[in-house]
Amino acid sequence: MPRQPTAPTGESPRPAPCVLLKPGETFLKGRNRERFEQRLQDNLRYALRGVGGSTWIRTTQSVTVLGGQVPVAELVERALRVIGFSVVEPAVRVPSTVEDIGATVLDALDGLRAGRPGLTFAVRARRRDKDFPLTSTQLERHVGGVVHETLGLPVDLRTPDVRVSVEVGRHETYLSWERHKGQGGLPVGSGGRALVLLSGGYDSPVAAYRAMRRGLRCDFVHFTGAPYTNASSVYKAYALARELNRYQPGGRLHVVALGTAQKQLAVAGAGKLQVIAQRRLMIRTASALARRTGAEAVVTGDSLGQVASQTLANMATIDEAASLPVLRPLLGWEKQEIIDEARAIGTAAVSVLPDEDCCKLLAPERVTTRARVPDVQRVEKRLDMDEVIEGLLRNAQCLRPGADEDGSDADAS
C-alpha cells in the first residue's frame, strides 16, 4: 500500500550535506557495467586520499552519493578530478516526505534570492521510489507552488536561474540546486594501460588526458638531451605528470637521457633524417619500456601536419619501428584547440615555461617530410640499436610525481 505523506513528529532532522555523482558512458555498458562501476568507485576512493576527514560512498540506482566529515566544497573539488562522472552536484539529504522536501527547497531558494531580484526557478523531480505518494510531475507542481506562493518567485521552465533537482528515494531524498560538469569519459584503468611520450609542450599532456578519458591508465616517459642539455625539461615533465595524476591513480614518470644516442645517430650520418631517426629511437625505447611495465600501447601528442616530422609519410616511417600500437588522440586537432584544452585541464601554465627540448638537439636546418623506412634503416644499421636501447633503459630514472602529496604510494592502486 502506498505510503501517505506524514507530518514529522517533533523537529525534522536537519538537511545533511552530500555530493551526487552521475556517471557518463559507464551507464551504457550493459553486461560489463558492474566492472566499469567498480573501477569508477576505486578511482573515487583514490581521489579522496588525504582529504582530511572521514568519508563514505554509497551507490544507488546509477547515482553515487558522497559524504563525510569534510566540507562539501572539498568533496566537490576531489570528485571533479575523477574521470567517468559527467555531473557533480552539491546536495542535501532529507527524509522522503513531502513536507521535508518542500520546506528544504523553500529555505534554499529564500537564501539564494537575496540580492538577486527577479530570480526565476524550476523544479525537476525524479521519483526513484514508486511508493512515494506523489508522481514526479505532481511533486514538481506541489513544491513549485509552495515556493511561488510563499516567496513570490517566478517559475521559468525553460531557462531558470536556479534549477532545483529532487531525487526521491525510499528513505532519503536528495535535493540540489547547483551543477558542475564532470570530466565524463570512461573510468581510468577500465581500458588497460598505456605509456605516454611526455614532452614539455602543450600537445603530449593533452594527449595523455584524452587517453585517460578513454579508460587508459597512463605512465609517462620523458626523453631529455642529457648530457648536452640541462634538467629544465625534466622539471617540466615532472610538474606535468603531477598535474595529470590528479585525474588518475598516480602514474610513474620514466626519464631517459637520449643525448648520447642522438649524437651517435648524427655521427652515423642521419643528416636531414636526424629528427625522424630520433623519433624512431624514442618509439622503440618506449615500446620496450611499455612491455616491461605492463602497458599495451604507446601514446604520443602528434597532430597531423602540425610540424614537418608529423606528416603522414613520416608517421608511417616512425610507426614501423614500434612493437606496440601507437595511439595519437590529437591526430585531427588544431593547435589552438590543443592549447584551449591544456588550459582547461591545468597543464598550460607548465607547458609555457622555457626548457631545453631534446628534439631540437642536433636537429638539421630542414627536416624531410617524406622519410622512407629503408633510408632510415641504413643509418640505424651503423649502430647496434638493441644495445643502444638497452643502455637507455638501464640508465633510466623512475619517479612518482605527486606521491608525496598525501604520503601514500602513488602506484598503490
mmCIF file of C-alpha atoms in Angstrom:
data_model
loop_
_atom_site.group_PDB
_atom_site.id
_atom_site.type_symbol
_atom_site.label_atom_id
_atom_site.label_comp_id
_atom_site.label_asym_id
_atom_site.label_seq_id
_atom_site.Cartn_x
_atom_site.Cartn_y
_atom_site.Cartn_z
ATOM 1 C CA MET A 1 0.000 0.000 0.000
ATOM 2 C CA PRO A 2 1.478 3.398 -0.945
ATOM 3 C CA ARG A 3 2.831 5.483 1.898
ATOM 4 C CA GLN A 4 0.947 8.641 2.737
ATOM 5 C CA PRO A 5 2.659 11.945 3.441
ATOM 6 C CA THR A 6 3.088 12.235 7.165
ATOM 7 C CA ALA A 7 3.666 15.232 9.322
ATOM 8 C CA PRO A 8 7.031 14.990 11.050
ATOM 9 C CA THR A 9 6.898 14.198 14.743
ATOM 10 C CA GLY A 10 8.852 16.770 16.668
ATOM 11 C CA GLU A 11 11.686 18.590 14.898
ATOM 12 C CA SER A 12 12.724 17.232 11.500
ATOM 13 C CA PRO A 13 16.355 16.185 11.038
ATOM 14 C CA ARG A 14 18.483 18.962 9.610
ATOM 15 C CA PRO A 15 19.342 18.573 5.917
ATOM 16 C CA ALA A 16 22.629 16.679 5.665
ATOM 17 C CA PRO A 17 25.106 17.893 3.015
ATOM 18 C CA CYS A 18 26.430 15.444 0.448
ATOM 19 C CA VAL A 19 27.507 15.284 -3.209
ATOM 20 C CA LEU A 20 25.688 13.470 -6.034
ATOM 21 C CA LEU A 21 27.867 11.970 -8.753
ATOM 22 C CA LYS A 22 26.313 10.822 -12.006
ATOM 23 C CA PRO A 23 28.219 8.616 -14.442
ATOM 24 C CA GLY A 24 28.708 9.307 -18.123
ATOM 25 C CA GLU A 25 29.380 6.487 -20.574
ATOM 26 C CA THR A 26 29.544 3.878 -17.822
ATOM 27 C CA PHE A 27 25.753 4.000 -17.812
ATOM 28 C CA LEU A 28 25.739 2.475 -21.339
ATOM 29 C CA LYS A 29 27.957 -0.537 -20.672
ATOM 30 C CA GLY A 30 25.278 -3.227 -20.362
ATOM 31 C CA ARG A 31 26.574 -6.537 -19.033
ATOM 32 C CA ASN A 32 30.028 -5.055 -18.366
ATOM 33 C CA ARG A 33 28.613 -2.164 -16.396
ATOM 34 C CA GLU A 34 29.407 -3.596 -12.966
ATOM 35 C CA ARG A 35 33.116 -3.828 -13.819
ATOM 36 C CA PHE A 36 33.193 -0.216 -15.010
ATOM 37 C CA GLU A 37 31.310 0.997 -11.940
ATOM 38 C CA GLN A 38 33.703 -0.810 -9.620
ATOM 39 C CA ARG A 39 36.672 0.818 -11.341
ATOM 40 C CA LEU A 40 34.982 4.196 -11.024
ATOM 41 C CA GLN A 41 34.440 3.693 -7.287
ATOM 42 C CA ASP A 42 38.072 2.651 -6.826
ATOM 43 C CA ASN A 43 39.251 5.809 -8.603
ATOM 44 C CA LEU A 44 36.950 7.948 -6.469
ATOM 45 C CA ARG A 45 38.367 6.423 -3.288
ATOM 46 C CA TYR A 46 41.861 7.134 -4.573
ATOM 47 C CA ALA A 47 40.942 10.765 -5.291
ATOM 48 C CA LEU A 48 39.750 11.119 -1.673
ATOM 49 C CA ARG A 49 43.102 10.116 -0.170
ATOM 50 C CA GLY A 50 44.432 12.709 2.230
ATOM 51 C CA VAL A 51 41.192 14.700 2.158
ATOM 52 C CA GLY A 52 41.476 15.425 5.862
ATOM 53 C CA GLY A 53 38.461 13.643 7.329
ATOM 54 C CA SER A 54 36.344 10.501 7.154
ATOM 55 C CA THR A 55 34.210 9.990 4.053
ATOM 56 C CA TRP A 56 31.628 7.498 2.849
ATOM 57 C CA ILE A 57 30.448 6.437 -0.613
ATOM 58 C CA ARG A 58 27.037 4.989 -1.401
ATOM 59 C CA THR A 59 25.737 3.849 -4.790
ATOM 60 C CA THR A 60 22.037 3.759 -5.522
ATOM 61 C CA GLN A 61 20.282 3.377 -8.865
ATOM 62 C CA SER A 62 23.112 4.695 -11.062
ATOM 63 C CA VAL A 63 23.888 7.618 -8.727
ATOM 64 C CA THR A 64 26.874 7.729 -6.401
ATOM 65 C CA VAL A 65 26.379 9.661 -3.169
ATOM 66 C CA LEU A 66 29.466 11.053 -1.435
ATOM 67 C CA GLY A 67 29.562 12.463 2.082
ATOM 68 C CA GLY A 68 31.502 12.578 5.308
ATOM 69 C CA GLN A 69 33.107 14.850 7.851
ATOM 70 C CA VAL A 70 34.628 17.009 5.130
ATOM 71 C CA PRO A 71 33.359 20.330 3.714
ATOM 72 C CA VAL A 72 31.209 19.794 0.630
ATOM 73 C CA ALA A 73 33.395 22.198 -1.372
ATOM 74 C CA GLU A 74 36.404 19.927 -0.807
ATOM 75 C CA LEU A 75 34.418 16.819 -1.750
ATOM 76 C CA VAL A 76 33.250 18.537 -4.937
ATOM 77 C CA GLU A 77 36.812 19.559 -5.818
ATOM 78 C CA ARG A 78 38.059 15.986 -5.396
ATOM 79 C CA ALA A 79 35.113 14.474 -7.301
ATOM 80 C CA LEU A 80 35.621 16.843 -10.220
ATOM 81 C CA ARG A 81 39.019 15.209 -10.810
ATOM 82 C CA VAL A 82 37.555 11.741 -11.319
ATOM 83 C CA ILE A 83 37.175 10.783 -14.965
ATOM 84 C CA GLY A 84 33.922 8.884 -15.538
ATOM 85 C CA PHE A 85 31.453 11.173 -13.754
ATOM 86 C CA SER A 86 29.586 13.526 -16.091
ATOM 87 C CA VAL A 87 27.780 15.560 -13.394
ATOM 88 C CA VAL A 88 28.834 16.602 -9.885
ATOM 89 C CA GLU A 89 26.089 18.140 -7.734
ATOM 90 C CA PRO A 90 26.438 19.538 -4.209
ATOM 91 C CA ALA A 91 23.254 18.368 -2.470
ATOM 92 C CA VAL A 92 21.472 17.780 0.816
ATOM 93 C CA ARG A 93 19.732 14.685 2.144
ATOM 94 C CA VAL A 94 16.297 14.994 3.732
ATOM 95 C CA PRO A 95 13.619 12.477 4.805
ATOM 96 C CA SER A 96 11.386 11.355 1.936
ATOM 97 C CA THR A 97 8.292 13.273 2.959
ATOM 98 C CA VAL A 98 6.500 15.974 1.014
ATOM 99 C CA GLU A 99 6.791 18.335 3.967
ATOM 100 C CA ASP A 100 10.546 17.970 4.405
ATOM 101 C CA ILE A 101 11.191 18.309 0.675
ATOM 102 C CA GLY A 102 9.068 21.440 0.377
ATOM 103 C CA ALA A 103 10.494 23.097 3.493
ATOM 104 C CA THR A 104 14.113 22.480 2.443
ATOM 105 C CA VAL A 105 13.603 23.827 -1.085
ATOM 106 C CA LEU A 106 11.824 26.860 0.361
ATOM 107 C CA ASP A 107 14.718 27.623 2.726
ATOM 108 C CA ALA A 108 17.307 27.171 -0.022
ATOM 109 C CA LEU A 109 15.611 29.488 -2.515
ATOM 110 C CA ASP A 110 14.912 32.030 0.201
ATOM 111 C CA GLY A 111 18.644 32.234 0.789
ATOM 112 C CA LEU A 112 19.508 32.338 -2.912
ATOM 113 C CA ARG A 113 17.138 35.170 -3.774
ATOM 114 C CA ALA A 114 18.971 37.664 -1.541
ATOM 115 C CA GLY A 115 20.465 40.295 -3.810
ATOM 116 C CA ARG A 116 19.006 38.661 -6.924
ATOM 117 C CA PRO A 117 15.747 40.440 -7.746
ATOM 118 C CA GLY A 118 13.596 38.619 -10.276
ATOM 119 C CA LEU A 119 15.239 35.254 -9.581
ATOM 120 C CA THR A 120 13.449 32.525 -11.560
ATOM 121 C CA PHE A 121 13.352 28.843 -10.716
ATOM 122 C CA ALA A 122 12.146 25.452 -11.868
ATOM 123 C CA VAL A 123 11.728 22.152 -10.040
ATOM 124 C CA ARG A 124 12.676 18.858 -11.666
ATOM 125 C CA ALA A 125 11.736 15.730 -9.735
ATOM 126 C CA ARG A 126 12.584 12.078 -10.220
ATOM 127 C CA ARG A 127 10.666 9.531 -8.175
ATOM 128 C CA ARG A 128 13.000 6.573 -7.783
ATOM 129 C CA ASP A 129 10.747 5.136 -5.053
ATOM 130 C CA LYS A 130 7.478 4.293 -6.807
ATOM 131 C CA ASP A 131 5.682 4.002 -3.449
ATOM 132 C CA PHE A 132 6.088 7.723 -2.865
ATOM 133 C CA PRO A 133 2.562 9.204 -2.741
ATOM 134 C CA LEU A 134 3.083 11.806 -5.485
ATOM 135 C CA THR A 135 4.221 11.259 -9.038
ATOM 136 C CA SER A 136 7.243 13.188 -10.282
ATOM 137 C CA THR A 137 5.024 15.733 -12.043
ATOM 138 C CA GLN A 138 2.752 16.145 -9.025
ATOM 139 C CA LEU A 139 5.761 16.696 -6.747
ATOM 140 C CA GLU A 140 7.193 19.315 -9.115
ATOM 141 C CA ARG A 141 3.911 21.203 -9.119
ATOM 142 C CA HIS A 142 3.484 20.943 -5.350
ATOM 143 C CA VAL A 143 6.968 22.175 -4.469
ATOM 144 C CA GLY A 144 6.925 24.852 -7.162
ATOM 145 C CA GLY A 145 3.551 26.075 -5.910
ATOM 146 C CA VAL A 146 4.773 26.300 -2.324
ATOM 147 C CA VAL A 147 7.798 28.364 -3.373
ATOM 148 C CA HIS A 148 5.811 30.647 -5.677
ATOM 149 C CA GLU A 149 3.079 31.312 -3.129
ATOM 150 C CA THR A 150 5.451 31.829 -0.194
ATOM 151 C CA LEU A 151 8.334 33.722 -1.794
ATOM 152 C CA GLY A 152 6.669 35.085 -4.917
ATOM 153 C CA LEU A 153 9.462 33.824 -7.174
ATOM 154 C CA PRO A 154 8.504 33.422 -10.843
ATOM 155 C CA VAL A 155 8.660 29.979 -12.467
ATOM 156 C CA ASP A 156 10.646 29.564 -15.691
ATOM 157 C CA LEU A 157 10.594 26.024 -17.027
ATOM 158 C CA ARG A 158 12.902 26.729 -19.994
ATOM 159 C CA THR A 159 15.817 28.828 -18.761
ATOM 160 C CA PRO A 160 15.514 29.201 -14.986
ATOM 161 C CA ASP A 161 18.164 30.984 -12.949
ATOM 162 C CA VAL A 162 18.008 28.100 -10.471
ATOM 163 C CA ARG A 163 17.110 24.528 -11.343
ATOM 164 C CA VAL A 164 16.133 22.547 -8.250
ATOM 165 C CA SER A 165 16.667 18.809 -8.647
ATOM 166 C CA VAL A 166 14.664 16.431 -6.448
ATOM 167 C CA GLU A 167 15.558 12.732 -6.425
ATOM 168 C CA VAL A 168 13.215 10.738 -4.211
ATOM 169 C CA GLY A 169 14.475 7.518 -2.645
ATOM 170 C CA ARG A 170 12.712 5.162 -0.248
ATOM 171 C CA HIS A 171 14.220 6.596 2.900
ATOM 172 C CA GLU A 172 16.054 9.721 1.751
ATOM 173 C CA THR A 173 15.538 12.390 -0.880
ATOM 174 C CA TYR A 174 18.417 14.302 -2.439
ATOM 175 C CA LEU A 175 17.953 17.978 -3.239
ATOM 176 C CA SER A 176 20.390 20.046 -5.277
ATOM 177 C CA TRP A 177 20.352 23.428 -6.961
ATOM 178 C CA GLU A 178 23.913 23.615 -8.256
ATOM 179 C CA ARG A 179 25.512 21.507 -11.005
ATOM 180 C CA HIS A 180 29.102 21.126 -12.152
ATOM 181 C CA LYS A 181 30.162 19.473 -15.384
ATOM 182 C CA GLY A 182 32.336 16.452 -14.596
ATOM 183 C CA GLN A 183 35.187 15.001 -16.614
ATOM 184 C CA GLY A 184 32.963 12.483 -18.411
ATOM 185 C CA GLY A 185 34.575 9.643 -20.324
ATOM 186 C CA LEU A 186 35.330 6.122 -19.129
ATOM 187 C CA PRO A 187 36.892 5.263 -15.746
ATOM 188 C CA VAL A 188 40.680 5.361 -15.855
ATOM 189 C CA GLY A 189 42.014 1.807 -15.916
ATOM 190 C CA SER A 190 38.923 0.258 -17.480
ATOM 191 C CA GLY A 191 40.631 0.173 -20.883
ATOM 192 C CA GLY A 192 44.088 -1.036 -19.885
ATOM 193 C CA ARG A 193 47.456 0.701 -19.530
ATOM 194 C CA ALA A 194 49.458 2.919 -21.858
ATOM 195 C CA LEU A 195 52.821 4.682 -21.848
ATOM 196 C CA VAL A 196 52.750 8.345 -22.899
ATOM 197 C CA LEU A 197 55.707 10.080 -24.548
ATOM 198 C CA LEU A 198 55.619 13.228 -22.408
ATOM 199 C CA SER A 199 57.474 16.282 -23.657
ATOM 200 C CA GLY A 200 57.337 19.745 -22.145
ATOM 201 C CA GLY A 201 54.939 21.221 -24.713
ATOM 202 C CA TYR A 202 51.185 21.595 -24.914
ATOM 203 C CA ASP A 203 50.422 18.518 -27.023
ATOM 204 C CA SER A 204 51.536 15.418 -25.154
ATOM 205 C CA PRO A 205 49.867 16.274 -21.792
ATOM 206 C CA VAL A 206 46.560 16.849 -23.602
ATOM 207 C CA ALA A 207 47.024 13.560 -25.474
ATOM 208 C CA ALA A 208 47.608 11.832 -22.120
ATOM 209 C CA TYR A 209 44.439 13.337 -20.671
ATOM 210 C CA ARG A 210 42.433 12.283 -23.726
ATOM 211 C CA ALA A 211 43.805 8.740 -23.424
ATOM 212 C CA MET A 212 42.751 8.682 -19.765
ATOM 213 C CA ARG A 213 39.212 9.717 -20.739
ATOM 214 C CA ARG A 214 39.033 6.623 -22.936
ATOM 215 C CA GLY A 215 39.812 4.429 -19.922
ATOM 216 C CA LEU A 216 43.607 4.117 -20.195
ATOM 217 C CA ARG A 217 45.719 4.363 -17.081
ATOM 218 C CA CYS A 218 48.917 6.130 -18.129
ATOM 219 C CA ASP A 219 52.546 6.044 -17.167
ATOM 220 C CA PHE A 220 54.907 8.551 -18.759
ATOM 221 C CA VAL A 221 58.323 8.563 -20.379
ATOM 222 C CA HIS A 222 60.295 11.751 -20.898
ATOM 223 C CA PHE A 223 63.372 11.894 -23.140
ATOM 224 C CA THR A 224 65.987 14.502 -22.291
ATOM 225 C CA GLY A 225 69.004 15.676 -24.267
ATOM 226 C CA ALA A 226 71.326 14.992 -21.306
ATOM 227 C CA PRO A 227 74.273 15.257 -21.063
ATOM 228 C CA TYR A 228 74.047 18.036 -23.682
ATOM 229 C CA THR A 229 71.018 19.834 -22.177
ATOM 230 C CA ASN A 230 70.153 20.946 -18.663
ATOM 231 C CA ALA A 231 67.495 19.482 -16.358
ATOM 232 C CA SER A 232 64.783 22.088 -17.073
ATOM 233 C CA SER A 233 62.765 19.746 -19.271
ATOM 234 C CA VAL A 234 62.763 17.089 -16.526
ATOM 235 C CA TYR A 235 61.343 19.590 -14.040
ATOM 236 C CA LYS A 236 58.604 20.445 -16.517
ATOM 237 C CA ALA A 237 57.822 16.794 -17.247
ATOM 238 C CA TYR A 238 57.601 16.077 -13.518
ATOM 239 C CA ALA A 239 55.222 19.009 -12.993
ATOM 240 C CA LEU A 240 53.094 17.953 -15.969
ATOM 241 C CA ALA A 241 52.904 14.335 -14.799
ATOM 242 C CA ARG A 242 51.939 15.502 -11.306
ATOM 243 C CA GLU A 243 49.140 17.619 -12.784
ATOM 244 C CA LEU A 244 47.924 14.724 -14.953
ATOM 245 C CA ASN A 245 47.993 12.383 -11.947
ATOM 246 C CA ARG A 246 45.211 14.499 -10.454
ATOM 247 C CA TYR A 247 42.948 12.662 -12.919
ATOM 248 C CA GLN A 248 44.147 9.104 -12.272
ATOM 249 C CA PRO A 249 45.793 6.855 -9.703
ATOM 250 C CA GLY A 250 49.405 8.040 -9.798
ATOM 251 C CA GLY A 251 51.295 7.184 -12.938
ATOM 252 C CA ARG A 252 55.075 6.793 -12.928
ATOM 253 C CA LEU A 253 57.440 9.062 -14.849
ATOM 254 C CA HIS A 254 60.428 7.413 -16.527
ATOM 255 C CA VAL A 255 63.247 9.787 -17.506
ATOM 256 C CA VAL A 256 65.562 8.656 -20.302
ATOM 257 C CA ALA A 257 68.747 10.576 -21.221
ATOM 258 C CA LEU A 258 68.822 10.465 -25.010
ATOM 259 C CA GLY A 259 71.626 12.946 -25.797
ATOM 260 C CA THR A 260 74.471 10.458 -26.335
ATOM 261 C CA ALA A 261 72.300 8.272 -28.602
ATOM 262 C CA GLN A 262 71.262 11.365 -30.579
ATOM 263 C CA LYS A 263 74.938 12.190 -31.074
ATOM 264 C CA GLN A 264 75.555 8.642 -32.287
ATOM 265 C CA LEU A 265 72.801 8.981 -34.911
ATOM 266 C CA ALA A 266 74.280 12.266 -36.081
ATOM 267 C CA VAL A 267 77.772 10.747 -36.365
ATOM 268 C CA ALA A 268 76.225 7.805 -38.279
ATOM 269 C CA GLY A 269 75.166 10.285 -40.969
ATOM 270 C CA ALA A 270 71.465 10.806 -40.273
ATOM 271 C CA GLY A 271 71.564 14.298 -41.766
ATOM 272 C CA LYS A 272 68.093 15.502 -42.742
ATOM 273 C CA LEU A 273 66.716 12.235 -41.323
ATOM 274 C CA GLN A 274 68.007 13.092 -37.830
ATOM 275 C CA VAL A 275 64.630 14.047 -36.332
ATOM 276 C CA ILE A 276 62.858 11.005 -37.793
ATOM 277 C CA ALA A 277 65.664 8.701 -36.645
ATOM 278 C CA GLN A 278 65.394 10.194 -33.141
ATOM 279 C CA ARG A 279 61.643 9.699 -33.106
ATOM 280 C CA ARG A 280 62.040 6.076 -34.202
ATOM 281 C CA LEU A 281 64.542 5.565 -31.397
ATOM 282 C CA MET A 282 62.089 7.077 -28.905
ATOM 283 C CA ILE A 283 59.277 4.848 -30.137
ATOM 284 C CA ARG A 284 61.460 1.745 -29.994
ATOM 285 C CA THR A 285 62.636 2.584 -26.487
ATOM 286 C CA ALA A 286 59.117 3.440 -25.327
ATOM 287 C CA SER A 287 57.781 0.176 -26.761
ATOM 288 C CA ALA A 288 60.409 -1.830 -24.902
ATOM 289 C CA LEU A 289 59.740 0.092 -21.686
ATOM 290 C CA ALA A 290 55.987 -0.336 -22.095
ATOM 291 C CA ARG A 291 56.319 -4.096 -22.355
ATOM 292 C CA ARG A 292 58.389 -4.174 -19.170
ATOM 293 C CA THR A 293 55.850 -2.095 -17.260
ATOM 294 C CA GLY A 294 52.731 -3.879 -18.484
ATOM 295 C CA ALA A 295 51.488 -1.191 -20.879
ATOM 296 C CA GLU A 296 49.742 -2.291 -24.053
ATOM 297 C CA ALA A 297 50.172 0.811 -26.218
ATOM 298 C CA VAL A 298 52.260 3.946 -26.668
ATOM 299 C CA VAL A 299 50.594 7.389 -26.780
ATOM 300 C CA THR A 300 52.026 10.481 -28.488
ATOM 301 C CA GLY A 301 50.840 14.055 -28.913
ATOM 302 C CA ASP A 302 51.254 14.085 -32.695
ATOM 303 C CA SER A 303 48.844 16.202 -34.721
ATOM 304 C CA LEU A 304 48.780 15.547 -38.446
ATOM 305 C CA GLY A 305 50.739 18.164 -40.374
ATOM 306 C CA GLN A 306 51.497 20.362 -37.350
ATOM 307 C CA VAL A 307 55.273 20.147 -37.869
ATOM 308 C CA ALA A 308 57.473 18.607 -40.541
ATOM 309 C CA SER A 309 58.044 15.378 -38.596
ATOM 310 C CA GLN A 310 54.275 14.811 -38.284
ATOM 311 C CA THR A 311 53.356 14.292 -41.914
ATOM 312 C CA LEU A 312 51.540 11.083 -42.796
ATOM 313 C CA ALA A 313 54.632 9.643 -44.508
ATOM 314 C CA ASN A 314 56.874 10.403 -41.535
ATOM 315 C CA MET A 315 54.370 8.991 -39.037
ATOM 316 C CA ALA A 316 54.232 5.759 -41.026
ATOM 317 C CA THR A 317 58.036 5.552 -41.039
ATOM 318 C CA ILE A 318 58.196 6.196 -37.297
ATOM 319 C CA ASP A 319 55.470 3.618 -36.555
ATOM 320 C CA GLU A 320 57.403 0.958 -38.446
ATOM 321 C CA ALA A 321 59.866 0.943 -35.554
ATOM 322 C CA ALA A 322 57.182 0.338 -32.912
ATOM 323 C CA SER A 323 56.446 -3.074 -31.434
ATOM 324 C CA LEU A 324 53.185 -1.893 -29.827
ATOM 325 C CA PRO A 325 50.236 0.141 -31.161
ATOM 326 C CA VAL A 326 50.960 3.888 -31.336
ATOM 327 C CA LEU A 327 47.904 5.951 -30.350
ATOM 328 C CA ARG A 328 47.536 9.602 -31.392
ATOM 329 C CA PRO A 329 44.462 11.095 -29.677
ATOM 330 C CA LEU A 330 45.136 14.559 -31.159
ATOM 331 C CA LEU A 331 45.661 13.485 -34.757
ATOM 332 C CA GLY A 332 42.961 15.794 -36.167
ATOM 333 C CA TRP A 333 43.214 18.632 -33.646
ATOM 334 C CA GLU A 334 44.277 22.196 -34.465
ATOM 335 C CA LYS A 335 46.924 23.856 -32.312
ATOM 336 C CA GLN A 336 44.503 26.331 -30.732
ATOM 337 C CA GLU A 337 42.165 23.501 -29.763
ATOM 338 C CA ILE A 338 45.065 21.785 -28.008
ATOM 339 C CA ILE A 339 46.082 24.967 -26.182
ATOM 340 C CA ASP A 340 42.494 25.575 -25.055
ATOM 341 C CA GLU A 341 42.277 22.036 -23.690
ATOM 342 C CA ALA A 342 45.640 22.419 -21.936
ATOM 343 C CA ARG A 343 44.301 25.497 -20.174
ATOM 344 C CA ALA A 344 41.140 23.643 -19.166
ATOM 345 C CA ILE A 345 42.991 20.687 -17.607
ATOM 346 C CA GLY A 346 45.648 22.817 -15.889
ATOM 347 C CA THR A 347 48.799 21.903 -17.850
ATOM 348 C CA ALA A 348 49.170 25.051 -19.974
ATOM 349 C CA ALA A 349 50.828 27.079 -17.207
ATOM 350 C CA VAL A 350 53.611 24.482 -17.032
ATOM 351 C CA SER A 351 53.937 23.900 -20.773
ATOM 352 C CA VAL A 352 54.605 27.586 -21.441
ATOM 353 C CA LEU A 353 57.727 27.605 -19.234
ATOM 354 C CA PRO A 354 61.102 27.612 -21.064
ATOM 355 C CA ASP A 355 63.208 24.472 -21.266
ATOM 356 C CA GLU A 356 65.840 22.755 -23.402
ATOM 357 C CA ASP A 357 63.951 20.354 -25.651
ATOM 358 C CA CYS A 358 65.862 17.272 -26.729
ATOM 359 C CA CYS A 359 64.049 17.279 -30.093
ATOM 360 C CA LYS A 360 65.884 20.461 -31.061
ATOM 361 C CA LEU A 361 69.260 18.990 -30.191
ATOM 362 C CA LEU A 362 71.266 18.271 -33.378
ATOM 363 C CA ALA A 363 68.160 18.926 -35.495
ATOM 364 C CA PRO A 364 69.021 19.724 -39.142
ATOM 365 C CA GLU A 365 68.103 23.061 -40.683
ATOM 366 C CA ARG A 366 65.493 21.318 -42.819
ATOM 367 C CA VAL A 367 63.598 18.158 -41.845
ATOM 368 C CA THR A 368 62.440 15.797 -44.560
ATOM 369 C CA THR A 369 58.659 15.497 -44.855
ATOM 370 C CA ARG A 370 58.749 12.112 -46.610
ATOM 371 C CA ALA A 371 61.255 9.893 -44.852
ATOM 372 C CA ARG A 372 61.482 6.368 -46.254
ATOM 373 C CA VAL A 373 61.963 3.359 -43.996
ATOM 374 C CA PRO A 374 64.918 1.901 -45.990
ATOM 375 C CA ASP A 375 66.787 5.231 -45.829
ATOM 376 C CA VAL A 376 66.433 5.475 -42.036
ATOM 377 C CA GLN A 377 67.280 1.798 -41.604
ATOM 378 C CA ARG A 378 70.593 2.335 -43.421
ATOM 379 C CA VAL A 379 71.544 4.872 -40.754
ATOM 380 C CA GLU A 380 70.353 2.618 -37.931
ATOM 381 C CA LYS A 381 72.378 -0.355 -39.210
ATOM 382 C CA ARG A 382 75.546 1.599 -38.475
ATOM 383 C CA LEU A 383 74.657 1.279 -34.783
ATOM 384 C CA ASP A 384 73.734 -1.680 -32.601
ATOM 385 C CA MET A 385 70.200 -0.425 -31.894
ATOM 386 C CA ASP A 386 69.371 -3.203 -29.426
ATOM 387 C CA GLU A 387 72.426 -2.314 -27.383
ATOM 388 C CA VAL A 388 71.617 1.407 -27.578
ATOM 389 C CA ILE A 389 68.056 0.833 -26.328
ATOM 390 C CA GLU A 390 69.196 -1.491 -23.559
ATOM 391 C CA GLY A 391 71.665 1.142 -22.379
ATOM 392 C CA LEU A 392 68.981 3.841 -22.397
ATOM 393 C CA LEU A 393 66.618 1.744 -20.288
ATOM 394 C CA ARG A 394 69.342 0.578 -17.933
ATOM 395 C CA ASN A 395 70.159 4.178 -17.015
ATOM 396 C CA ALA A 396 66.557 5.445 -16.920
ATOM 397 C CA GLN A 397 65.178 7.058 -13.775
ATOM 398 C CA CYS A 398 61.733 6.195 -12.388
ATOM 399 C CA LEU A 399 59.902 8.956 -10.490
ATOM 400 C CA ARG A 400 56.486 9.071 -8.799
ATOM 401 C CA PRO A 401 55.037 12.563 -9.313
ATOM 402 C CA GLY A 402 52.546 13.533 -6.631
ATOM 403 C CA ALA A 403 53.301 10.589 -4.340
ATOM 404 C CA ASP A 404 54.437 12.961 -1.595
ATOM 405 C CA GLU A 405 51.207 14.986 -1.553
ATOM 406 C CA ASP A 406 49.190 12.546 0.556
ATOM 407 C CA GLY A 407 52.026 10.485 1.976
ATOM 408 C CA SER A 408 50.976 7.389 0.031
ATOM 409 C CA ASP A 409 52.495 5.231 -2.679
ATOM 410 C CA ALA A 410 51.472 6.751 -5.989
ATOM 411 C CA ASP A 411 51.234 3.314 -7.586
ATOM 412 C CA ALA A 412 49.385 1.606 -4.738
ATOM 413 C CA SER A 413 46.092 1.312 -6.610
#
